[in-house]
Coordinates of C-alpha atoms in Angstrom, one line a residue:
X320 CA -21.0 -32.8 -9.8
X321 CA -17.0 -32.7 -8.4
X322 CA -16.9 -31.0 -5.0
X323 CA -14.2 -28.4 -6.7
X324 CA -16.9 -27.5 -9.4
X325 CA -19.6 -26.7 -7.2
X326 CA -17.0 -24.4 -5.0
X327 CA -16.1 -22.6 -8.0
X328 CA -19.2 -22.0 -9.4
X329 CA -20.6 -21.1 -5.7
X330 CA -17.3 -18.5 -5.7
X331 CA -18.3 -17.2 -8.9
X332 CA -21.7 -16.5 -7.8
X333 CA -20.8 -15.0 -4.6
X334 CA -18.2 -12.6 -5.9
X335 CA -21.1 -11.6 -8.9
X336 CA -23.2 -10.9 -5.6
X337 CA -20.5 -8.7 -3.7
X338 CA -19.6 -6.8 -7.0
X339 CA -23.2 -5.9 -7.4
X340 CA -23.6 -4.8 -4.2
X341 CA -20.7 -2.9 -4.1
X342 CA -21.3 -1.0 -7.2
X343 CA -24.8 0.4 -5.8
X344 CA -22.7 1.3 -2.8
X345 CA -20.5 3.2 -4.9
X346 CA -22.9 5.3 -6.7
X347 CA -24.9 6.1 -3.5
X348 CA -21.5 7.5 -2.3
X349 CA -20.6 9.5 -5.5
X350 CA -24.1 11.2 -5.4
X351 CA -23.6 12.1 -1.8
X352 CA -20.2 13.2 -2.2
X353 CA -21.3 15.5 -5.2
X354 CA -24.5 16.9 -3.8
X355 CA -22.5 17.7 -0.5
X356 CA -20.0 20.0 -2.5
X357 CA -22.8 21.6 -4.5
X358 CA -24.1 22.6 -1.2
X359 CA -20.5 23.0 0.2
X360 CA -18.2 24.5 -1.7
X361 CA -14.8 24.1 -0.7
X362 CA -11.7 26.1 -1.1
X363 CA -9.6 23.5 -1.3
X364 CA -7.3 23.1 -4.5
X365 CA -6.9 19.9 -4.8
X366 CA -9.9 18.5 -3.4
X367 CA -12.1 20.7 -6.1
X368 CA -9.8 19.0 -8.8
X369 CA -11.0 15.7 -7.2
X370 CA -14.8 17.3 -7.4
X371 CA -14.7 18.2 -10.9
X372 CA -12.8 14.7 -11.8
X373 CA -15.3 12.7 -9.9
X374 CA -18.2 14.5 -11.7
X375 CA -17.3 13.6 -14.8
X376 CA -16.0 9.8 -13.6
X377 CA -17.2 6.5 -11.2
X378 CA -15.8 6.6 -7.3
X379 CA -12.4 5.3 -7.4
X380 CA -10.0 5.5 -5.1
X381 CA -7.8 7.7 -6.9
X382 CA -8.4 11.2 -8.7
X383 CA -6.2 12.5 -11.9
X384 CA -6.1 11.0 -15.8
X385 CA -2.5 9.4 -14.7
X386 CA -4.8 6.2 -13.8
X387 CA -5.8 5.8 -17.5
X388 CA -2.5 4.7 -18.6
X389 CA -3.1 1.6 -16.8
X390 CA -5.3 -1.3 -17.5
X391 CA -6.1 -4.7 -16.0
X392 CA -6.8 -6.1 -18.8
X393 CA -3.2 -5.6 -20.5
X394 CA -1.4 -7.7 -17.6
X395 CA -0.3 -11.4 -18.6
X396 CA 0.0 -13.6 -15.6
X397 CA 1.6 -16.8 -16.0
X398 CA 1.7 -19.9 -13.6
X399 CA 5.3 -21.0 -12.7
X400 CA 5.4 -24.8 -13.4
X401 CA 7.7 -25.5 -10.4
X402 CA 5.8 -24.0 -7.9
X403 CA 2.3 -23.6 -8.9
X404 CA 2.4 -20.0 -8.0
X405 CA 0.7 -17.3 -10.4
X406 CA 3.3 -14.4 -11.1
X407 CA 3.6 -11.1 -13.6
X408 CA 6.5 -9.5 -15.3
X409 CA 8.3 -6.4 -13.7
X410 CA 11.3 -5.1 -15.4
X411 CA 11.9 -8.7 -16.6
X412 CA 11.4 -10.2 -12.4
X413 CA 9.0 -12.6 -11.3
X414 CA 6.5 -10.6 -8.9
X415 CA 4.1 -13.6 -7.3
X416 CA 1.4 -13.5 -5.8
X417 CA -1.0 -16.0 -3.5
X418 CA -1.7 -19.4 -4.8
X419 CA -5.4 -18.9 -4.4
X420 CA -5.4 -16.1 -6.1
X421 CA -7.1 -16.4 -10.0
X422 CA -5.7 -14.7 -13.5
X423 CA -8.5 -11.8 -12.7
X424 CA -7.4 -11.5 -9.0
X425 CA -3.7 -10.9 -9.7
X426 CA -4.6 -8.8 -13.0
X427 CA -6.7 -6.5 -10.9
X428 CA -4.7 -6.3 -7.7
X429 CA -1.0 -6.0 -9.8
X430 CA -3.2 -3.3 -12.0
X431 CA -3.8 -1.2 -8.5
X432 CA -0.2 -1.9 -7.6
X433 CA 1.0 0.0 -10.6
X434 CA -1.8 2.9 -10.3
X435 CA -0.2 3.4 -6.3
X436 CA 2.9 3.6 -7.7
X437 CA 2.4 5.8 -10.5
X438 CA 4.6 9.1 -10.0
X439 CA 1.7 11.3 -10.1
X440 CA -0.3 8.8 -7.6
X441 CA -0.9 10.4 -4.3
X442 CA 0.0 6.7 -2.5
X443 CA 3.6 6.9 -4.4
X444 CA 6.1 6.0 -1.8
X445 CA 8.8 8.0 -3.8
X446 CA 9.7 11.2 -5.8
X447 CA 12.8 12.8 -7.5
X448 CA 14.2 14.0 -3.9
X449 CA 13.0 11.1 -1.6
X450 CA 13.9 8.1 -2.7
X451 CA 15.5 4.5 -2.2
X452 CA 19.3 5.6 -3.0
X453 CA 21.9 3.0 -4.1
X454 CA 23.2 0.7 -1.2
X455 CA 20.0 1.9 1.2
X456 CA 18.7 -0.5 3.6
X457 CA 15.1 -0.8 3.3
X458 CA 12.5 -2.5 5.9
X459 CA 8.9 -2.8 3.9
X460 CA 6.5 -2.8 6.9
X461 CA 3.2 -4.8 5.7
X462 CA 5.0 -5.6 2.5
X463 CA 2.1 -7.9 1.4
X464 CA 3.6 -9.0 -2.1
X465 CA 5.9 -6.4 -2.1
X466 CA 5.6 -4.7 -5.4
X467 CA 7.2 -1.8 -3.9
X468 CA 10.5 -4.2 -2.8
X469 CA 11.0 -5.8 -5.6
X470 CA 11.0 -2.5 -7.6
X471 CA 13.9 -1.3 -5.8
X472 CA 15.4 -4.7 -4.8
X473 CA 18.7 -4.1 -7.3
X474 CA 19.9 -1.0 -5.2
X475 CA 19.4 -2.1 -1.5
X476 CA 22.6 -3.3 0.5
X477 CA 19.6 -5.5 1.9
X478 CA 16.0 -5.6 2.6
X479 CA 13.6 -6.8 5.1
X480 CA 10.2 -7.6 4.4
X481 CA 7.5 -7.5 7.9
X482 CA 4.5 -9.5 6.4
X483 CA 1.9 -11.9 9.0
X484 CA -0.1 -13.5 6.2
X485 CA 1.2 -17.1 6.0
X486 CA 0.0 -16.9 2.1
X487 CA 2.1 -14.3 1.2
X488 CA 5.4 -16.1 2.9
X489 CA 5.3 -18.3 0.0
X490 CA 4.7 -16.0 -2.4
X491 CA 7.4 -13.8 -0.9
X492 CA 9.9 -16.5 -1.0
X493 CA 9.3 -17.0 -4.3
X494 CA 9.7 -13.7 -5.8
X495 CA 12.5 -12.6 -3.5
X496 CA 14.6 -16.5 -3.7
X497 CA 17.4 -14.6 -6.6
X498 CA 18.6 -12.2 -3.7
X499 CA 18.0 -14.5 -0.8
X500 CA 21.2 -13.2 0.8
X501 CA 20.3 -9.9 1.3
X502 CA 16.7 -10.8 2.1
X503 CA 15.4 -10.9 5.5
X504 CA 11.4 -11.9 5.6
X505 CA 9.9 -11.7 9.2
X506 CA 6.5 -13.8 9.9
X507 CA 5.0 -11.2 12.2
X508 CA 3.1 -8.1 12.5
X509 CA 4.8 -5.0 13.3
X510 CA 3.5 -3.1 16.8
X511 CA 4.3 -1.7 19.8
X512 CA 4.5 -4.8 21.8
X513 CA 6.7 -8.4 21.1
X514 CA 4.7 -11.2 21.5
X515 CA 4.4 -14.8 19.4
X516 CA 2.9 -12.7 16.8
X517 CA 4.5 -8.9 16.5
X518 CA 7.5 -7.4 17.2
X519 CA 8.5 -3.8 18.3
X520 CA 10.9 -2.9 15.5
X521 CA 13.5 -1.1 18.6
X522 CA 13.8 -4.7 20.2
X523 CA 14.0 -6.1 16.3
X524 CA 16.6 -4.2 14.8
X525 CA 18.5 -3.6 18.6
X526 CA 21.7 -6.3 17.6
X527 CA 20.9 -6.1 13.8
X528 CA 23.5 -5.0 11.2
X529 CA 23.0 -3.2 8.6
X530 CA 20.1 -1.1 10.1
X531 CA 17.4 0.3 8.1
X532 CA 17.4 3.9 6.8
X533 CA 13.7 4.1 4.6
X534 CA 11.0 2.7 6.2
X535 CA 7.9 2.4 4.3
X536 CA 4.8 1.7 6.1
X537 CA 1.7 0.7 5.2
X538 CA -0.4 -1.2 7.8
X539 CA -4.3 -1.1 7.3
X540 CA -4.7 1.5 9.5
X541 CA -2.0 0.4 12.4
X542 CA 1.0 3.1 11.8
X543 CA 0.7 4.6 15.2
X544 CA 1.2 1.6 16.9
X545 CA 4.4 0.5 14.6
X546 CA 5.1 4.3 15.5
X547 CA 5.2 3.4 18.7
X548 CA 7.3 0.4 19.0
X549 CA 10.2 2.1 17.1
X550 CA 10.7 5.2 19.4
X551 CA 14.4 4.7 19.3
X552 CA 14.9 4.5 15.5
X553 CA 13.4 7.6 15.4
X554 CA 16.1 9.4 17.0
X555 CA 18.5 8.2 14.6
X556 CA 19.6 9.9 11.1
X557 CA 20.1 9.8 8.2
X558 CA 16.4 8.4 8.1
X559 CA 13.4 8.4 5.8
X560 CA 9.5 7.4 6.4
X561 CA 7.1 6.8 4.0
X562 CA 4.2 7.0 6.0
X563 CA 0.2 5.8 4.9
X564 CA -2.3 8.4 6.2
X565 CA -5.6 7.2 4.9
X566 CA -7.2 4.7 6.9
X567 CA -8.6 6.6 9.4
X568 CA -9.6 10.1 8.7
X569 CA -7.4 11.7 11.1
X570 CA -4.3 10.1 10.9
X571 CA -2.8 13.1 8.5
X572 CA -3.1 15.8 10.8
X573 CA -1.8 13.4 13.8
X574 CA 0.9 12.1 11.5
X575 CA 1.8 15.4 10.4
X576 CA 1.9 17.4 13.7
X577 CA 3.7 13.8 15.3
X578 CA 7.0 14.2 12.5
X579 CA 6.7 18.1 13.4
X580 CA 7.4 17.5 16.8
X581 CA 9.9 15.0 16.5
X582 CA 11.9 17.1 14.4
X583 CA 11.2 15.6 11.0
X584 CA 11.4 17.3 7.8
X585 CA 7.7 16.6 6.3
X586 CA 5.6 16.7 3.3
X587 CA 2.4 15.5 2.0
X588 CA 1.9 14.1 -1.5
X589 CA 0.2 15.8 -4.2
X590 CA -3.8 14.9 -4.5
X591 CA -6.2 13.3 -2.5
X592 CA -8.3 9.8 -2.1
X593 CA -11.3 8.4 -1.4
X594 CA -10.7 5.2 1.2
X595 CA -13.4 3.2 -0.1
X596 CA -12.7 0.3 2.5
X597 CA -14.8 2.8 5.0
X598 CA -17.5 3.0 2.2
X599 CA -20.5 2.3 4.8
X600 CA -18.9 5.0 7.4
X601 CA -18.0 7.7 5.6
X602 CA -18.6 11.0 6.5
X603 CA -17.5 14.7 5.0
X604 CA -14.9 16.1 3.9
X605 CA -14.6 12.1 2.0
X606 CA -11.3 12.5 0.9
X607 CA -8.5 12.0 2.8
X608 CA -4.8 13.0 2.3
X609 CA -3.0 9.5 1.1
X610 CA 0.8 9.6 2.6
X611 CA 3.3 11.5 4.6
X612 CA 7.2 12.0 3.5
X613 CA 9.5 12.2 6.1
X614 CA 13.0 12.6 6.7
X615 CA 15.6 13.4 9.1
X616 CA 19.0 14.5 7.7

């Protein structure tokens, strides 16, 4: 039997195994979450809305009916013939994504892209009084394949994309090549130290021109440390800071009270999450406020 056959069927298996595992995981969690509010009522708004939603639906990382206008199975994904890489369709550009990544891989992860992004989604980076203005200068810190990017890429006066993962560069590259002039893509992680791999983004941006004025930020869980490393940039206006506050439970309140004191206009989105990446650690009250707005006129 070819090597490549056994490897897929081995994959195939594996990801069967994970899925399965998963979904037990899942339901464990919605019956604890429920049976913990049935004992614990809260008087929380939004998360009783989440409550009542998740009674009646699976654990998802999301709470609200705007997630049922979306499905996976709609997406086409096509194969570019020059490159090899698999790519959708947004507002007629080329978003790629990894080269090992399947048809059902891109469908689902482009699927969760579009859920995030949803204007009632409470991960959307944007609203109808914070947004990425005409001629803004954006840097997308952990841009992975930088859905967020390309959606705004006709506005910017120039954009630069902080992403460590070697198989993203190429898809990056790729999706970003028709506005390689005003496309900077940086082959680091962003912290609060330089070193062969990150970069403070005060020492980054020191002798760069045109300087950002949106950041978004979205590190798996490493936002105080970017936080950190751009202490200077933080003094300057006009600015705006989309800000992820979900991987670790505490990082709203810290983020919150941190823009406070800085003297940062602030605001949470609307709604709540479940982080299901801590599945196996999480504790009450589950869901977690998703992203902080801020902005310094």
């Amino acid at each position: 039997m070819p090597n490549k056959l056994v490897q897929k069927i081995r994959y195939k298996i594996n990801s069967t195994v994970k899925s399965n595992i998963f979904s037990r995981k899942q339901k464990m969690m919605r019956t604890k979450i429920l049976d913990y509010y049935r004992n614990n009522p809260t008087d929380d708004t939004e998360i009783k809305q989440a409550v009542d939603y998740l009674s009646k639906h699976k654990l998802s990382n999301f709470y609200g009916d705007f997630q049922k206008k979306y499905n996976y199975k709609d997406i086409d994904v096509s194969v570019d013939k020059e490159n090899g890489l698999p790519y959708v369709l947004v507002d007629g550009k080329q978003l790629y994504f990894k080269r090992s990544q399947n048809k059902r891989t891109v469908q689902l992860m482009f699927n969760g892209l579009r859920i995030e992004q949803d204007k009632d989604a409470p991960h959307c980076y944007t609203d109808e009084k914070f947004n990425v203005e005409t001629a803004d200068v954006l840097a997308d810190i952990g841009c992975a394949e930088a859905y967020f990017s390309l959606l705004n890429i006709e506005n910017l006066r120039k954009l630069y994309l902080f992403e460590q993962d070697k198989g993203w560069i190429e898809a990056l590259e790729a999706t970003f090549r028709p506005w390689k002039e005003k496309v900077e893509i940086v082959q680091k992680y962003v912290s609060d130290r330089n070193s062969e791999t990150e970069v403070r983004l005060d020492d980054f941006f020191r002798d760069k021109s045109p300087l950002p004025n949106f950041y978004k930020i979205d590190v798996e869980g490493a936002e105080s440390s970017v936080l950190s490393g751009m202490e200077e940039i933080l003094k300057t206006k006009p600015l705006k800071v989309a800000l992820c506050t979900y991987h670790h439970a505490e990082d709203f309140v810290r983020f919150s009270q941190f823009f406070k004191e800085n003297g940062f206009e602030h605001r949470a989105n609307s709604g709540v999450m479940i982080f299901q990446n801590d599945i196996d650690m999480m504790q009450p009250p589950y869901f977690r406020k998703c992203l902080v707005k801020a902005e310094r006129r």
